[in-house]
CSV table of C-alpha atoms in Angstrom, one decimal:
chain,number,residue,atom,x,y,z
A,1,UNK,CA,9.5,-6.2,19.2
A,2,UNK,CA,7.5,-3.1,18.3
A,3,UNK,CA,3.8,-3.3,18.7
A,4,UNK,CA,1.1,-0.6,18.1
A,5,UNK,CA,-2.5,-1.0,19.4
A,6,UNK,CA,-5.5,1.1,18.3
A,7,UNK,CA,-8.3,-0.3,20.3
A,8,UNK,CA,-11.0,1.6,18.5
A,9,UNK,CA,-11.8,-0.1,15.2
A,10,UNK,CA,-14.6,2.4,14.1
A,11,UNK,CA,-15.7,5.6,15.7
A,12,UNK,CA,-18.8,7.7,14.4
A,13,UNK,CA,-19.5,11.2,15.5
A,14,UNK,CA,-21.5,14.1,14.3
A,15,UNK,CA,-20.2,17.2,12.8
A,16,UNK,CA,-18.7,19.7,15.3
A,17,UNK,CA,-18.1,17.1,18.0
A,18,UNK,CA,-14.7,16.5,19.3
A,19,UNK,CA,-13.2,13.1,18.7
A,20,UNK,CA,-10.0,11.4,20.4
A,21,UNK,CA,-8.3,8.5,18.7
A,22,UNK,CA,-6.2,6.2,21.0
A,23,UNK,CA,-2.8,4.8,20.3
A,24,UNK,CA,-0.8,2.5,22.6
A,25,UNK,CA,2.7,1.4,21.8
A,26,UNK,CA,5.2,-1.2,23.0
A,27,UNK,CA,9.1,-0.8,22.3
A,28,UNK,CA,12.2,-1.6,24.1
A,29,UNK,CA,14.0,1.0,22.1
A,30,UNK,CA,15.0,4.2,24.1
A,31,UNK,CA,15.0,6.2,20.9
A,32,UNK,CA,12.0,5.9,18.6
A,33,UNK,CA,9.5,8.0,16.7
A,34,UNK,CA,5.7,7.8,16.4
A,35,UNK,CA,3.5,9.0,13.7
A,36,UNK,CA,-0.1,9.2,12.6
A,37,UNK,CA,-1.2,8.9,9.1
A,38,UNK,CA,-4.5,9.5,7.4
A,39,UNK,CA,-6.0,7.4,4.8
A,40,UNK,CA,-9.1,9.0,3.1
A,41,UNK,CA,-11.4,7.1,0.8
A,42,UNK,CA,-9.2,8.0,-2.0
A,43,UNK,CA,-6.7,5.5,-0.6
A,44,UNK,CA,-3.5,7.5,-0.3
A,45,UNK,CA,-1.7,7.4,3.0
A,46,UNK,CA,-1.0,11.0,4.1
A,47,UNK,CA,1.6,11.7,6.9
A,48,UNK,CA,0.1,13.9,9.6
A,49,UNK,CA,2.7,14.3,12.4
A,50,UNK,CA,5.8,12.8,13.9
A,51,UNK,CA,6.9,12.9,17.5
A,52,UNK,CA,10.4,11.4,18.9
A,53,UNK,CA,10.7,9.7,22.1
A,54,UNK,CA,12.5,12.7,23.8
A,55,UNK,CA,9.8,15.2,23.2
A,56,UNK,CA,6.7,14.8,25.2
A,57,UNK,CA,5.3,18.3,24.5
A,58,UNK,CA,1.7,18.3,23.2
A,59,UNK,CA,1.2,19.7,19.9
A,60,UNK,CA,-1.6,21.5,18.3
A,61,UNK,CA,-2.1,22.2,14.5
A,62,UNK,CA,-5.3,23.9,13.7
A,63,UNK,CA,-8.0,21.6,14.9
A,64,UNK,CA,-5.6,18.7,15.4
A,65,UNK,CA,-3.9,18.0,18.5
A,66,UNK,CA,-1.6,15.1,19.8
A,67,UNK,CA,-1.0,14.0,23.4
A,68,UNK,CA,2.2,12.0,23.8
A,69,UNK,CA,2.7,10.3,27.2
A,70,UNK,CA,5.6,8.1,27.8
A,71,UNK,CA,4.5,7.1,31.2
A,72,UNK,CA,1.3,5.3,29.6
A,73,UNK,CA,3.0,4.5,26.2
A,74,UNK,CA,0.3,6.5,24.5
A,75,UNK,CA,0.1,8.9,21.7
A,76,UNK,CA,-3.3,10.0,21.3
A,77,UNK,CA,-4.9,12.1,18.4
A,78,UNK,CA,-7.8,14.7,19.2
A,79,UNK,CA,-9.8,16.4,16.3
A,80,UNK,CA,-11.6,19.2,17.6
A,81,UNK,CA,-14.9,20.4,15.8
A,82,UNK,CA,-14.9,17.6,13.5
A,83,UNK,CA,-15.9,17.9,9.9
A,84,UNK,CA,-17.3,15.7,7.2
A,85,UNK,CA,-13.8,15.8,5.5
A,86,UNK,CA,-12.3,14.4,8.6
A,87,UNK,CA,-13.9,11.0,7.6
A,88,UNK,CA,-10.9,8.5,7.0
A,89,UNK,CA,-9.0,5.7,8.4
A,90,UNK,CA,-6.3,7.1,10.8
A,91,UNK,CA,-3.3,4.9,11.5
A,92,UNK,CA,-0.8,5.3,14.4
A,93,UNK,CA,2.8,3.9,13.7
A,94,UNK,CA,6.0,3.4,15.5
A,95,UNK,CA,9.4,3.4,13.6
A,96,UNK,CA,12.5,1.2,14.4
A,97,UNK,CA,16.1,2.3,13.6
A,98,UNK,CA,15.7,1.4,10.0
A,99,UNK,CA,12.8,3.7,9.5
A,100,UNK,CA,10.5,0.7,9.1
A,101,UNK,CA,7.0,1.6,10.2
A,102,UNK,CA,5.0,-0.7,12.6
A,103,UNK,CA,1.2,0.2,12.1
A,104,UNK,CA,-1.6,-0.1,14.2
A,105,UNK,CA,-5.0,-1.7,12.8
A,106,UNK,CA,-6.4,1.9,12.2
A,107,UNK,CA,-9.4,3.6,13.3
A,108,UNK,CA,-12.2,4.3,10.9
A,109,UNK,CA,-13.6,7.8,11.6
A,110,UNK,CA,-16.9,8.6,10.2
A,111,UNK,CA,-18.2,12.1,10.8
A,112,UNK,CA,-21.9,12.5,9.8
A,113,UNK,CA,-23.2,16.0,8.8
B,1,UNK,CA,7.6,18.2,-6.4
B,2,UNK,CA,6.5,14.7,-7.6
B,3,UNK,CA,5.3,12.1,-5.3
B,4,UNK,CA,6.0,8.4,-5.0
B,5,UNK,CA,4.6,6.9,-8.1
B,6,UNK,CA,3.2,3.4,-8.7
B,7,UNK,CA,2.2,1.5,-11.7
B,8,UNK,CA,-0.1,0.0,-12.7
B,9,UNK,CA,-2.8,1.4,-10.5
B,10,UNK,CA,-4.8,-1.4,-11.1
B,11,UNK,CA,-4.0,-5.1,-12.2
B,12,UNK,CA,-6.3,-7.9,-12.6
B,13,UNK,CA,-4.6,-11.3,-13.3
B,14,UNK,CA,-5.4,-14.9,-13.4
B,15,UNK,CA,-4.2,-17.4,-10.9
B,16,UNK,CA,-0.9,-18.9,-11.6
B,17,UNK,CA,0.3,-15.8,-13.7
B,18,UNK,CA,3.2,-13.7,-12.7
B,19,UNK,CA,3.0,-9.9,-12.2
B,20,UNK,CA,5.3,-7.0,-11.8
B,21,UNK,CA,4.4,-4.0,-9.7
B,22,UNK,CA,6.7,-0.7,-10.1
B,23,UNK,CA,7.5,2.0,-7.7
B,24,UNK,CA,9.3,5.4,-8.6
B,25,UNK,CA,10.1,7.0,-5.3
B,26,UNK,CA,10.8,10.6,-4.7
B,27,UNK,CA,14.1,11.9,-6.0
B,28,UNK,CA,16.7,11.8,-3.5
B,29,UNK,CA,14.9,9.4,-1.1
B,30,UNK,CA,17.4,6.6,-0.3
B,31,UNK,CA,15.0,4.4,1.7
B,32,UNK,CA,12.2,2.4,-0.1
B,33,UNK,CA,9.5,0.2,1.6
B,34,UNK,CA,6.8,-2.2,0.2
B,35,UNK,CA,3.8,-2.6,2.2
B,36,UNK,CA,0.7,-4.7,1.5
B,37,UNK,CA,-2.8,-3.7,2.6
B,38,UNK,CA,-5.8,-6.1,2.5
B,39,UNK,CA,-9.1,-6.0,4.3
B,40,UNK,CA,-8.9,-7.3,7.7
B,41,UNK,CA,-4.9,-7.4,7.6
B,42,UNK,CA,-4.1,-3.8,8.0
B,43,UNK,CA,-0.6,-2.8,6.8
B,44,UNK,CA,1.7,-5.6,6.4
B,45,UNK,CA,5.4,-4.8,5.7
B,46,UNK,CA,7.1,-6.6,3.1
B,47,UNK,CA,10.6,-5.4,2.2
B,48,UNK,CA,12.8,-2.5,2.8
B,49,UNK,CA,15.6,-1.2,0.5
B,50,UNK,CA,18.5,1.3,1.4
B,51,UNK,CA,19.8,2.3,-1.8
B,52,UNK,CA,20.0,-1.0,-3.9
B,53,UNK,CA,20.3,-3.3,-0.9
B,54,UNK,CA,17.6,-5.0,1.0
B,55,UNK,CA,18.6,-5.4,4.5
B,56,UNK,CA,15.2,-6.6,5.7
B,57,UNK,CA,13.2,-8.9,3.6
B,58,UNK,CA,11.5,-10.4,6.5
B,59,UNK,CA,8.0,-9.5,5.3
B,60,UNK,CA,7.9,-11.3,2.1
B,61,UNK,CA,5.2,-14.0,2.5
B,62,UNK,CA,6.6,-16.7,0.4
B,63,UNK,CA,9.5,-17.3,-2.2
B,64,UNK,CA,6.8,-16.4,-4.8
B,65,UNK,CA,7.6,-12.7,-3.8
B,66,UNK,CA,10.9,-10.9,-4.7
B,67,UNK,CA,11.9,-7.3,-5.1
B,68,UNK,CA,14.8,-5.4,-6.5
B,69,UNK,CA,15.7,-1.9,-6.9
B,70,UNK,CA,18.2,-0.7,-9.4
B,71,UNK,CA,20.2,2.8,-9.6
B,72,UNK,CA,19.0,3.6,-6.2
B,73,UNK,CA,15.7,4.9,-7.6
B,74,UNK,CA,13.0,2.4,-9.2
B,75,UNK,CA,12.0,-0.6,-7.5
B,76,UNK,CA,10.0,-3.7,-8.9
B,77,UNK,CA,8.0,-6.3,-6.8
B,78,UNK,CA,7.4,-9.3,-8.6
B,79,UNK,CA,4.9,-12.0,-7.7
B,80,UNK,CA,5.2,-15.4,-9.4
B,81,UNK,CA,2.6,-18.0,-9.8
B,82,UNK,CA,-0.1,-15.5,-8.2
B,83,UNK,CA,-2.6,-16.9,-5.8
B,84,UNK,CA,-6.1,-15.6,-4.8
B,85,UNK,CA,-4.9,-14.7,-1.5
B,86,UNK,CA,-2.4,-12.4,-3.0
B,87,UNK,CA,-5.2,-9.9,-3.9
B,88,UNK,CA,-4.5,-6.8,-1.9
B,89,UNK,CA,-3.3,-3.2,-2.3
B,90,UNK,CA,0.4,-3.1,-2.9
B,91,UNK,CA,1.9,0.1,-1.4
B,92,UNK,CA,5.3,1.7,-1.8
B,93,UNK,CA,6.8,4.4,0.2
B,94,UNK,CA,10.1,6.4,0.3
B,95,UNK,CA,12.0,8.3,2.8
B,96,UNK,CA,15.1,10.1,3.4
B,97,UNK,CA,17.5,7.4,5.2
B,98,UNK,CA,17.2,7.4,9.2
B,99,UNK,CA,14.9,6.8,11.8
B,100,UNK,CA,12.3,9.4,12.2
B,101,UNK,CA,12.1,10.4,8.4
B,102,UNK,CA,8.5,10.2,7.6
B,103,UNK,CA,7.4,7.6,4.8
B,104,UNK,CA,5.6,9.3,1.9
B,105,UNK,CA,3.5,6.7,0.2
B,106,UNK,CA,2.2,6.3,-3.3
B,107,UNK,CA,-1.4,5.5,-4.3
B,108,UNK,CA,-0.8,1.9,-4.6
B,109,UNK,CA,-1.5,-0.9,-7.1
B,110,UNK,CA,-4.6,-2.8,-6.5
B,111,UNK,CA,-4.1,-6.6,-7.6
B,112,UNK,CA,-6.8,-8.8,-8.0
B,113,UNK,CA,-6.1,-12.5,-8.7
B,114,UNK,CA,-9.0,-14.3,-10.3
């Protein structure tokens, strides 16, 4: 069965600090996709990134970066120089062949000014 | 282009009443998903549609819950004889068919059962 674990329930940082959100997953599939979503206080889930199981290259997009390591079944997300607007709940997810997503419980990130 | 649209945005109902929640997916998206989000429960999968068929209904909590999709587009989630534990935000998402297609979520319907 698919499983996603986000061990960090809540993280608080001060603006401009770097912060890493952890995600560990379990699957028996050889082909799978991993996702990160952001849920700001407004409530809408916003897609951030997708990575497939055959591509372990790290990715950087502005202040965001993602580190995918199959050896440890982890797909961690780092925000550099955090800003107040980054405050949100962040969800890691794993998809099965239907496209259905299995979500972690989410990490509430609070960035203080 | 238009995103996933859900209505109503808020619904307050009395225990025992039936409710219908509507989802209008992104045009051209063949896959549609319903999730439920409640405090302390995270994002709970309910049902998945491919076209008008529902190959996976495994997440529906009880037989009081049902869903349909017509014309490969609009979907309706119906909850009969609502209970207080049904209170939650019901989220709809759509995607292009196939593993790896990102799900695009609507803003959800907040259901409160009094």
